[in-house]
C-alpha positions as protocol buffer text, in pm:
chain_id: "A"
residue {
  index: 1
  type: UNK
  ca { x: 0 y: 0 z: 0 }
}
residue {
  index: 2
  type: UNK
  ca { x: 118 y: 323 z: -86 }
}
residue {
  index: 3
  type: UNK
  ca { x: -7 y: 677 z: -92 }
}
residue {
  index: 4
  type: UNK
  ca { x: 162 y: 995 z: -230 }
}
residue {
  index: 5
  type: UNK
  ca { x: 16 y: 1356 z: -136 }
}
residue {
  index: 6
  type: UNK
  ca { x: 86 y: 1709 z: -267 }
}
residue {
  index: 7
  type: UNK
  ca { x: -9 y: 1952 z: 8 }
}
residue {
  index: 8
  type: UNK
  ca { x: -22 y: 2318 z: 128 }
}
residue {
  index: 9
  type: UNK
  ca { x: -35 y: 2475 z: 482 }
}
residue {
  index: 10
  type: UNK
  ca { x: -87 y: 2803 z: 558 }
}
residue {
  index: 11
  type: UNK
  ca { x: 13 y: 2919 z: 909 }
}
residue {
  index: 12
  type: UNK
  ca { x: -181 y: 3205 z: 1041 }
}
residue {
  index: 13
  type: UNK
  ca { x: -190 y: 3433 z: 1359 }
}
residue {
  index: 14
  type: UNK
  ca { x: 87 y: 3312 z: 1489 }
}
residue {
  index: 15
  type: UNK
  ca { x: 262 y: 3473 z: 1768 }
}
residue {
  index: 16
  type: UNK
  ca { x: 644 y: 3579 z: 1811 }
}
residue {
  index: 17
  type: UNK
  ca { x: 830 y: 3812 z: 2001 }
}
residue {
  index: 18
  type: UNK
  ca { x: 1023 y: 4149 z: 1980 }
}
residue {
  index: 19
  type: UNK
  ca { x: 1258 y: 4340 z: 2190 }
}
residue {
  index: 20
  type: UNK
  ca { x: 1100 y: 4612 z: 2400 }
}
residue {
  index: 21
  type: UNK
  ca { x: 1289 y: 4927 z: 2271 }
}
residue {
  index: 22
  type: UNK
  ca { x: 1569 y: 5070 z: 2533 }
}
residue {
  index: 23
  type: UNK
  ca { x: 1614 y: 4694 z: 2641 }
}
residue {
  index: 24
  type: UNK
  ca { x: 1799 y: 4393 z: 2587 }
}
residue {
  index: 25
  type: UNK
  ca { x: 1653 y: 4161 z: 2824 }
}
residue {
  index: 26
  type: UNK
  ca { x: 1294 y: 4259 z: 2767 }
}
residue {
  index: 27
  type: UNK
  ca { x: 1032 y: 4071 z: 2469 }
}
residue {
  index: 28
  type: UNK
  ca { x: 721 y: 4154 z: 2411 }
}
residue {
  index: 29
  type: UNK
  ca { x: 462 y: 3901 z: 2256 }
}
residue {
  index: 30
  type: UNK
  ca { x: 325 y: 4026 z: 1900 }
}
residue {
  index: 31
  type: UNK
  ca { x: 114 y: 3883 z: 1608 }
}
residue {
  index: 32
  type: UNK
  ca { x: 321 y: 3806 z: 1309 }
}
residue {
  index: 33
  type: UNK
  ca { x: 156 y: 4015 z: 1036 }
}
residue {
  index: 34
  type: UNK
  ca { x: 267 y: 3739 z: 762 }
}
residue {
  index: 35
  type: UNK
  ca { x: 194 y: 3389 z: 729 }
}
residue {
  index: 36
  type: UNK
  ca { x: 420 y: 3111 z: 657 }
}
residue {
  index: 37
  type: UNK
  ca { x: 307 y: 2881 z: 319 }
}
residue {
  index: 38
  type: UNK
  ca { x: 484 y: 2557 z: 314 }
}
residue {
  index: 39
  type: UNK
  ca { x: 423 y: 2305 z: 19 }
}
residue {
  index: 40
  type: UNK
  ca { x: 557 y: 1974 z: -16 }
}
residue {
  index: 41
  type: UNK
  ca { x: 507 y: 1584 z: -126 }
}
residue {
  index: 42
  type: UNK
  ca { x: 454 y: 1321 z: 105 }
}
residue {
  index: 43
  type: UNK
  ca { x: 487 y: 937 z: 110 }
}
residue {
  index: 44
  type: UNK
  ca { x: 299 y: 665 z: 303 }
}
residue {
  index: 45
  type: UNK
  ca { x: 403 y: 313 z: 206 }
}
residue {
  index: 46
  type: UNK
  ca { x: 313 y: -49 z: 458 }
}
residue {
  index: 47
  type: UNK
  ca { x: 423 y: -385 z: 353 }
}
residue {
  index: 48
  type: UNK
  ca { x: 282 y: -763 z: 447 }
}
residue {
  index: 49
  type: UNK
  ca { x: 653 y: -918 z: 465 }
}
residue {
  index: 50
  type: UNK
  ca { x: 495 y: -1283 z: 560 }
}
residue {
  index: 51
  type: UNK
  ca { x: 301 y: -1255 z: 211 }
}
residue {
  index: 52
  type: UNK
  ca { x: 620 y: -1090 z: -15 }
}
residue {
  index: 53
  type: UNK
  ca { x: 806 y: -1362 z: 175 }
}
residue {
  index: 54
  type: UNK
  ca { x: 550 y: -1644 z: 123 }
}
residue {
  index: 55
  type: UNK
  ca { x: 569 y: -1781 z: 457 }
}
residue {
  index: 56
  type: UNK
  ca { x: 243 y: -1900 z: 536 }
}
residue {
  index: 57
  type: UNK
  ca { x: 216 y: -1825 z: 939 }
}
residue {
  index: 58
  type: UNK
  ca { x: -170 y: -1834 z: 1077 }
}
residue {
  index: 59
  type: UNK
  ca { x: -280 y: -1526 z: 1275 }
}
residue {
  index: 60
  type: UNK
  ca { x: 96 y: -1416 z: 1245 }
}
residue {
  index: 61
  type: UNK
  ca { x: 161 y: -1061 z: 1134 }
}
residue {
  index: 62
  type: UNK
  ca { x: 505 y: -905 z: 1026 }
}
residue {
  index: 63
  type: UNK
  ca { x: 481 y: -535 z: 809 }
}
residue {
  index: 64
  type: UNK
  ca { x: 772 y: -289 z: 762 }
}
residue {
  index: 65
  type: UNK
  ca { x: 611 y: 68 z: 682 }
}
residue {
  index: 66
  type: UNK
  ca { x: 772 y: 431 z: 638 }
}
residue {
  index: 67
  type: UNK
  ca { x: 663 y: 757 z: 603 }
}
residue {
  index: 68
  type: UNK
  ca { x: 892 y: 1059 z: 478 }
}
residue {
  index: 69
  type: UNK
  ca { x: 863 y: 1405 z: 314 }
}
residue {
  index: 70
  type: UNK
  ca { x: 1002 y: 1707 z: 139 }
}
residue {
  index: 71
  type: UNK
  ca { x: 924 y: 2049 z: 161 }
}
residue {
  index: 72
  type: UNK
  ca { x: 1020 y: 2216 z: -162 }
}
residue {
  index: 73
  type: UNK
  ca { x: 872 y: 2571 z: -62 }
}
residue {
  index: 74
  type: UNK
  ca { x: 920 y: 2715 z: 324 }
}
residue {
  index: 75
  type: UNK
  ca { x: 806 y: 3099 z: 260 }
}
residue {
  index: 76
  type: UNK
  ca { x: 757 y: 3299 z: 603 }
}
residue {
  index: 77
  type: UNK
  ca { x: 593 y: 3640 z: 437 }
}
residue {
  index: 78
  type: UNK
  ca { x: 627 y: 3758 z: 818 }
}
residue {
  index: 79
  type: UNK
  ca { x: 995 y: 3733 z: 826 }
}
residue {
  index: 80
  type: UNK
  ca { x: 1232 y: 4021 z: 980 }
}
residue {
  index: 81
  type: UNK
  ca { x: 1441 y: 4244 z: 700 }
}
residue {
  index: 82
  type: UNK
  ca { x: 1736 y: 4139 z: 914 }
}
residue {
  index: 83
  type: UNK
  ca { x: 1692 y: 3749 z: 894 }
}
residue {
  index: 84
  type: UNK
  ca { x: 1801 y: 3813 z: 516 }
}
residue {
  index: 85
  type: UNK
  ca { x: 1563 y: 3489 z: 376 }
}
residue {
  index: 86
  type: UNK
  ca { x: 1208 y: 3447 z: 362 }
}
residue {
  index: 87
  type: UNK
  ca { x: 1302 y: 3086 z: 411 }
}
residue {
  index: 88
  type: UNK
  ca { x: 1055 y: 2965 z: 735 }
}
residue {
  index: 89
  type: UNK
  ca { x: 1265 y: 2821 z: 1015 }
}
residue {
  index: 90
  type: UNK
  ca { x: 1197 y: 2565 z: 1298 }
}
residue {
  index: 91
  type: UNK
  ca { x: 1058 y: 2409 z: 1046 }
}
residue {
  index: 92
  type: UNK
  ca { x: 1238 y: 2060 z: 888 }
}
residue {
  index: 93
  type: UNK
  ca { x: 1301 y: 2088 z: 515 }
}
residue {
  index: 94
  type: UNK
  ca { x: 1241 y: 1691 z: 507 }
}
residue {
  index: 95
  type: UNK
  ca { x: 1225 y: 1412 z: 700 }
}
residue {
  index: 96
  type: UNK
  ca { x: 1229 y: 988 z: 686 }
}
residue {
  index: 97
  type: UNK
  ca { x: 1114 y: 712 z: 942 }
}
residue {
  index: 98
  type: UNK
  ca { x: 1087 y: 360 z: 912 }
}
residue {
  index: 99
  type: UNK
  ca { x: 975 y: 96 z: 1140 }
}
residue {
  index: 100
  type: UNK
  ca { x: 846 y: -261 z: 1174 }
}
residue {
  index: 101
  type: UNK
  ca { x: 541 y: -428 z: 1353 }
}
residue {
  index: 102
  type: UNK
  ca { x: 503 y: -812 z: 1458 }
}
residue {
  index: 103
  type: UNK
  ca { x: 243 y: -958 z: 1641 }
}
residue {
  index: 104
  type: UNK
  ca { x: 159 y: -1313 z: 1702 }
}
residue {
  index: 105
  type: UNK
  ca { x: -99 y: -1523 z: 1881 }
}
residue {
  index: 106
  type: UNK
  ca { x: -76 y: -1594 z: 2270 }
}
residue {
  index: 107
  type: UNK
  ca { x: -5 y: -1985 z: 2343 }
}
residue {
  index: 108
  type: UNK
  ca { x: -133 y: -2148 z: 2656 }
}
residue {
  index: 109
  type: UNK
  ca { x: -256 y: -1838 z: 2794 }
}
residue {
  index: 110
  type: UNK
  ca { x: 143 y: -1653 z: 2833 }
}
């Protein structure tokens, strides 16, 4: 099984924070005026290892699955002149995982 998406989120009203003028120890919490518009792909895939295998287990279960994507725009419209990018940050450009799953049946109630 696998699925592919194309996707857009728009972050809105989100909050940040800006020196208090006269001080360097003092923020003060502000709305961002911009929003940050990230696109990307994304991929979902599962496998049934016992079947691509051919082992024929009863009530056994074995799957491998992963999940991963890649954001190809990362546009903060609220960014400060001074960062000098547009680019949105705390924000992962793209990421994997993998992982596994197996699960049998109890025996003799342990």
């Amino acid at each position: 099984m696998r699925h592919l998406a194309l996707f857009q989120n728009v972050i809105r009203d989100r909050i940040t924070t800006r020196l208090r003028t006269g001080s360097t120890t003092t923020s003060d919490t502000i709305n961002n005026p911009g929003d940050i518009t990230v696109q990307g792909l994304e991929l979902q895939s599962e496998a049934d290892m016992l079947r691509i295998l051919s082992w024929r287990v009863p009530n056994w279960r074995w799957s491998v699955f992963g999940n991963g994507y890649y954001h190809f725009k990362m546009l903060d419209a609220g960014a400060p002149a001074a960062a000098l990018s547009d680019k949105a940050t705390r924000i992962n450009q793209y990421e994997l995982s993998i992982g596994t799953r197996w699960a049998f049946p109890r025996t003799n109630g342990r």
